[in-house]
PDB file of C-alpha atoms and ligand atoms in Angstrom:
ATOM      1  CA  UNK A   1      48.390 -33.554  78.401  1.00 62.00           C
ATOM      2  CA  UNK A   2      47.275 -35.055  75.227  1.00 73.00           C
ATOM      3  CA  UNK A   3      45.055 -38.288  74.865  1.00 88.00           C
ATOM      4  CA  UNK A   4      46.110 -38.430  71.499  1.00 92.00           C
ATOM      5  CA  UNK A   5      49.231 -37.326  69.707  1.00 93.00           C
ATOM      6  CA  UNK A   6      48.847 -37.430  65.820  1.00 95.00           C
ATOM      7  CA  UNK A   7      47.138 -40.332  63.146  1.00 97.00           C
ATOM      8  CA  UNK A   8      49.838 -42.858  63.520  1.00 97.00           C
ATOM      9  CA  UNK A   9      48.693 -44.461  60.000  1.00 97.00           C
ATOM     10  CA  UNK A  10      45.629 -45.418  57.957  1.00 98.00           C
ATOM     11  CA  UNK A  11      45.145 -48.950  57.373  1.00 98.00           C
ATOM     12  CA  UNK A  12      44.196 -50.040  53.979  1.00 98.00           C
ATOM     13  CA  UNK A  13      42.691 -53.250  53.329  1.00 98.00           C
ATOM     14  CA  UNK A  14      43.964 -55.083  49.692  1.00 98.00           C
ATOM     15  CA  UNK A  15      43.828 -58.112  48.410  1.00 97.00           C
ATOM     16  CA  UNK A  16      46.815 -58.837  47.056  1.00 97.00           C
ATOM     17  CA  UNK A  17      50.064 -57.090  48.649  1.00 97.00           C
ATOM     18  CA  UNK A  18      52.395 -57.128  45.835  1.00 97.00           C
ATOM     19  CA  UNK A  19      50.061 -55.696  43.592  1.00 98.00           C
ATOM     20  CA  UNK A  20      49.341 -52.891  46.396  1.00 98.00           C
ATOM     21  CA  UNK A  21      53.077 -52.709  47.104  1.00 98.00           C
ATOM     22  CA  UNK A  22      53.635 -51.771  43.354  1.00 98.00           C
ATOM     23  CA  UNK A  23      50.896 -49.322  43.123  1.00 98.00           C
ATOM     24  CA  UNK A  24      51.952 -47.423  46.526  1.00 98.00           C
ATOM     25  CA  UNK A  25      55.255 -47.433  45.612  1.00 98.00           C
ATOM     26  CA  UNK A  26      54.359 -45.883  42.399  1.00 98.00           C
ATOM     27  CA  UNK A  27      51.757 -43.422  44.083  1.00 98.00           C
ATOM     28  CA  UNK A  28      54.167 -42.124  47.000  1.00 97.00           C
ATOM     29  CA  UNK A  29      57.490 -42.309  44.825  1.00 97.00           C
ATOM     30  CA  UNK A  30      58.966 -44.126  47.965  1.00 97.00           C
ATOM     31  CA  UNK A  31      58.833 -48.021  48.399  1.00 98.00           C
ATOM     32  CA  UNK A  32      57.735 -49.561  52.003  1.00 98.00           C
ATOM     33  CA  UNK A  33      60.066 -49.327  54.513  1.00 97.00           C
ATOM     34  CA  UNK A  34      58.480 -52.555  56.235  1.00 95.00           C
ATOM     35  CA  UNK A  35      56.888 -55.710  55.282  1.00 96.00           C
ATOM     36  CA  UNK A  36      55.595 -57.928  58.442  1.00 94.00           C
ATOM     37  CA  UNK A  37      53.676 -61.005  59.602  1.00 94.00           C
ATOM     38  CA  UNK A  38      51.129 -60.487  61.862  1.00 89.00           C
ATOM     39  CA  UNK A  39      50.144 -64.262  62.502  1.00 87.00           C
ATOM     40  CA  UNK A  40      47.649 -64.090  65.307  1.00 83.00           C
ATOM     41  CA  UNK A  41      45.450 -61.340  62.645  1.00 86.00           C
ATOM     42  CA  UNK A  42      46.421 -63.761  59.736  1.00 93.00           C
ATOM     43  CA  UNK A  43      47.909 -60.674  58.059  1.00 95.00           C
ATOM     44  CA  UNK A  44      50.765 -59.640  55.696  1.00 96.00           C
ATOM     45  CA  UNK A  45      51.348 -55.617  56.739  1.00 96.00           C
ATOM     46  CA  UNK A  46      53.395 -53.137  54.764  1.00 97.00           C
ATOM     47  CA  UNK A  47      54.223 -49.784  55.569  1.00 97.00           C
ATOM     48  CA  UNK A  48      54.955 -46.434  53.937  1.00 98.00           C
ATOM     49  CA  UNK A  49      56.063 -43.292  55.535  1.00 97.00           C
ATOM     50  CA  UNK A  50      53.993 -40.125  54.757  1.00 96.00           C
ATOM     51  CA  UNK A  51      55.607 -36.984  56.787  1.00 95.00           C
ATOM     52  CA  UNK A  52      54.818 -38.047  60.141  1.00 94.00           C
ATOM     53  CA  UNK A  53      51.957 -40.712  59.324  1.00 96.00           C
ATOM     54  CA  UNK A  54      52.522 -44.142  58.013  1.00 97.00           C
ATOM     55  CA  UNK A  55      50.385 -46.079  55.452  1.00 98.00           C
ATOM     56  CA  UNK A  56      49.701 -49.649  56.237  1.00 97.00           C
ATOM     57  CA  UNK A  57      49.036 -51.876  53.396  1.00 98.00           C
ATOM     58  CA  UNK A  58      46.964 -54.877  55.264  1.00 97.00           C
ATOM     59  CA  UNK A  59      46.139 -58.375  53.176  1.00 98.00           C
ATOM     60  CA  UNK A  60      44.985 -61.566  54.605  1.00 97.00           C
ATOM     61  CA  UNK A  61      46.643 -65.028  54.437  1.00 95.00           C
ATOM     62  CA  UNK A  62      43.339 -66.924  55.021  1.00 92.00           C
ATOM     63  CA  UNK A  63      39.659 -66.082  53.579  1.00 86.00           C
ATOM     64  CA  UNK A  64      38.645 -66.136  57.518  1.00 91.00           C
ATOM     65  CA  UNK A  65      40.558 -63.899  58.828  1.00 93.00           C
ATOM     66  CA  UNK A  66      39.353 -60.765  59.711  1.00 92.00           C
ATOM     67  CA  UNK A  67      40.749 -58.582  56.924  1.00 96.00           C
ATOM     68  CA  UNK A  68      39.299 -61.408  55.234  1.00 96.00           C
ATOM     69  CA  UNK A  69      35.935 -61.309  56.076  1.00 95.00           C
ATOM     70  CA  UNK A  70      36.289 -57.341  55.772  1.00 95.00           C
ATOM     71  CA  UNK A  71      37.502 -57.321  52.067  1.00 96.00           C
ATOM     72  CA  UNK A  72      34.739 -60.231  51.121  1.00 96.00           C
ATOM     73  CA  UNK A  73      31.699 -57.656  52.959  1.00 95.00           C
ATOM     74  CA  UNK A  74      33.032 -54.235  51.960  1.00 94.00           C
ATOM     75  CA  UNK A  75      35.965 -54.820  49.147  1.00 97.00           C
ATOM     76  CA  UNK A  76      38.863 -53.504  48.944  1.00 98.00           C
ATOM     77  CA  UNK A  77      39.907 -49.724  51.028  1.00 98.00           C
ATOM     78  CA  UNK A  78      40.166 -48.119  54.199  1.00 98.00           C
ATOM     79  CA  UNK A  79      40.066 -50.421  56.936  1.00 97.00           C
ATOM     80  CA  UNK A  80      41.126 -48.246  59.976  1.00 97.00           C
ATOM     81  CA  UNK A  81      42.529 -45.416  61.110  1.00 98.00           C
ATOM     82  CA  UNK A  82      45.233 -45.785  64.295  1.00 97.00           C
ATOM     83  CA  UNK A  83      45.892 -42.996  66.465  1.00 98.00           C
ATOM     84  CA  UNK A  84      49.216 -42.905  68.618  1.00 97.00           C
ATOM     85  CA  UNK A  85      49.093 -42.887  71.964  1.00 97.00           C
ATOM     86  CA  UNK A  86      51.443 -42.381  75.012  1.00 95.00           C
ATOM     87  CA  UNK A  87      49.734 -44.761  77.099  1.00 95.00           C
ATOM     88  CA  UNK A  88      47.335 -47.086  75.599  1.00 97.00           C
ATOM     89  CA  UNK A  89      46.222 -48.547  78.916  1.00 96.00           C
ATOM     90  CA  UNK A  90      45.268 -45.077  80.581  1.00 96.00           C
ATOM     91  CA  UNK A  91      43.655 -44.187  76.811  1.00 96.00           C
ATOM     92  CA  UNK A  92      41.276 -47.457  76.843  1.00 97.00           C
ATOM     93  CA  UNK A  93      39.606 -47.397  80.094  1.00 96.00           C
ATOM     94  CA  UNK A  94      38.778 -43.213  79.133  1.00 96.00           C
ATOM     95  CA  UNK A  95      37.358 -44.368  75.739  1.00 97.00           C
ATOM     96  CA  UNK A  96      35.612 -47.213  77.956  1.00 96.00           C
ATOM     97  CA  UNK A  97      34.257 -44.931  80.319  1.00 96.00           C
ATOM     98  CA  UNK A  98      33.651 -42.333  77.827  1.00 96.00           C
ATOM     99  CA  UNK A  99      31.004 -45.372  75.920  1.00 97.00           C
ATOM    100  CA  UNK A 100      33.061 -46.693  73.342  1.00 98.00           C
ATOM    101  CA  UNK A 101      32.908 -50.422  72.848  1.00 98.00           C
ATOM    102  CA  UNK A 102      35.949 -51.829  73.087  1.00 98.00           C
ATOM    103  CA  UNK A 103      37.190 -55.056  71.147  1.00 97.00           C
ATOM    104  CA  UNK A 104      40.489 -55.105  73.196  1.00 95.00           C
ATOM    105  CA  UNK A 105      40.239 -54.333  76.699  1.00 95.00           C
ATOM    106  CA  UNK A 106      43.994 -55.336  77.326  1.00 95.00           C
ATOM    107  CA  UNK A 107      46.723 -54.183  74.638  1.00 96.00           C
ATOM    108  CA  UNK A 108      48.274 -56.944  72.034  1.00 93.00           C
ATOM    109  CA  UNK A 109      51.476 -56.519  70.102  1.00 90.00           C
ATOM    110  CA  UNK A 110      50.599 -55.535  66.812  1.00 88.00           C
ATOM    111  CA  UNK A 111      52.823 -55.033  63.516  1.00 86.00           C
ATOM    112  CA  UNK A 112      55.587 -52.485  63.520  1.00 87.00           C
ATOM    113  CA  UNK A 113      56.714 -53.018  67.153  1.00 90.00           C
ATOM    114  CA  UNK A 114      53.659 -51.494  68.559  1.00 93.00           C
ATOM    115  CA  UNK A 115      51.249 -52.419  71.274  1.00 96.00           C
ATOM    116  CA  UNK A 116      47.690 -51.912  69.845  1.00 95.00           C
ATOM    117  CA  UNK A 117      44.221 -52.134  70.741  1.00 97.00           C
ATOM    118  CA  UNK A 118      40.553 -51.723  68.666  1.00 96.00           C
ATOM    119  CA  UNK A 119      37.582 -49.950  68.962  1.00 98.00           C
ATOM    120  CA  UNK A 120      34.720 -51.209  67.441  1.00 97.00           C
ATOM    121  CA  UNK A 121      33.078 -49.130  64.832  1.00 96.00           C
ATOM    122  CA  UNK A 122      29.521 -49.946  66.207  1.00 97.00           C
ATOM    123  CA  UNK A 123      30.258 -47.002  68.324  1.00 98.00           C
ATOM    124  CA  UNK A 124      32.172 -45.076  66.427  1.00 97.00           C
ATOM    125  CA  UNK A 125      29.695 -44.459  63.622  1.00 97.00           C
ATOM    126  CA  UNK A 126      30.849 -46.697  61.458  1.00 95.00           C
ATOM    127  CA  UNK A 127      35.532 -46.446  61.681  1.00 96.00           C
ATOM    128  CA  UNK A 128      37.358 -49.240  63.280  1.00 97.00           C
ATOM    129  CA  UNK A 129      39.831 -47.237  65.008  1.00 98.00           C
ATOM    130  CA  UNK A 130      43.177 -48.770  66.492  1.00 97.00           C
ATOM    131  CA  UNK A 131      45.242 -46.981  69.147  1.00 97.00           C
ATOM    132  CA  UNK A 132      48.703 -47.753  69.173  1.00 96.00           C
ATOM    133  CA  UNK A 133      51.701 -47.343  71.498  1.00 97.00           C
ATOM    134  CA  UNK A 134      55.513 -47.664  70.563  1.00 94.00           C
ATOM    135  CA  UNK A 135      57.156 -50.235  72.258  1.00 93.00           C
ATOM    136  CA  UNK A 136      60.094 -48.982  74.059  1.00 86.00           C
ATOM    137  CA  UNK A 137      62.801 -51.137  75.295  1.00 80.00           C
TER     138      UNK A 137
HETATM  139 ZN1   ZN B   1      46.935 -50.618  61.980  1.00 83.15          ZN
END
């Protein structure tokens, strides 16, 4: 059985989203399929479809949030890659187990209609990395 199926999508950290929407757009030759509020992250998300991989386009609404905080230390680029998951529970307490230092030990609801949860790149070497599930109904 597979822990992990496929890179869901990269997220990209910008600071202005219509300016990134244009240039993606213009990059891909496809426009975002997606634009979402993610209030409790104080984000805007987009997303683009690459074959079976998304882009997501991630800016802030407030200079404290944590894309934020990431764009003000680091600048502008890749903030994390997300991996998709069958079942994100079952996947966090093996990472857990397995060392990794998790920043969400229970799953949130995330953009995209996804449940998601971090690892923290302190023990990752250095790549926030998000697993995600698919919400089904
Ligand atoms: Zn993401």
């Amino acid at each position: 059985m597979n822990h992990i199926n496929k890179i869901e999508h990269l997220g990209i950290a910008v600071k202005d989203i219509e300016h990134a929407n244009a240039l993606y757009e213009k990059l891909l030759g496809i426009p975002p399929y997606k634009q979402e509020a993610v209030e409790s992250e104080a984000v805007i998300t987009s997303f683009f479809q690459v074959g079976e991989s998304k882009i997501e386009l991630l800016a802030s609404t407030r200079e404290d949030g944590p894309i934020g905080k990431f764009i003000a230390k680091k600048g502008e680029g890749i903030h994390h890659i997300a991996f998709d998951v069958d079942d994100i529970k079952k996947e966090l307490n093996r990472l857990e187990q397995e060392g990794f230092q998790l920043i969400n030990t229970t799953p949130k609801r995330g953009a995209d209609n996804k449940l998601v949860a971090f690892v923290h790149p302190k023990s990752t070497d250095g790549v926030l990395i998000e697993l995600c599930q698919e919400i089904t109904p």
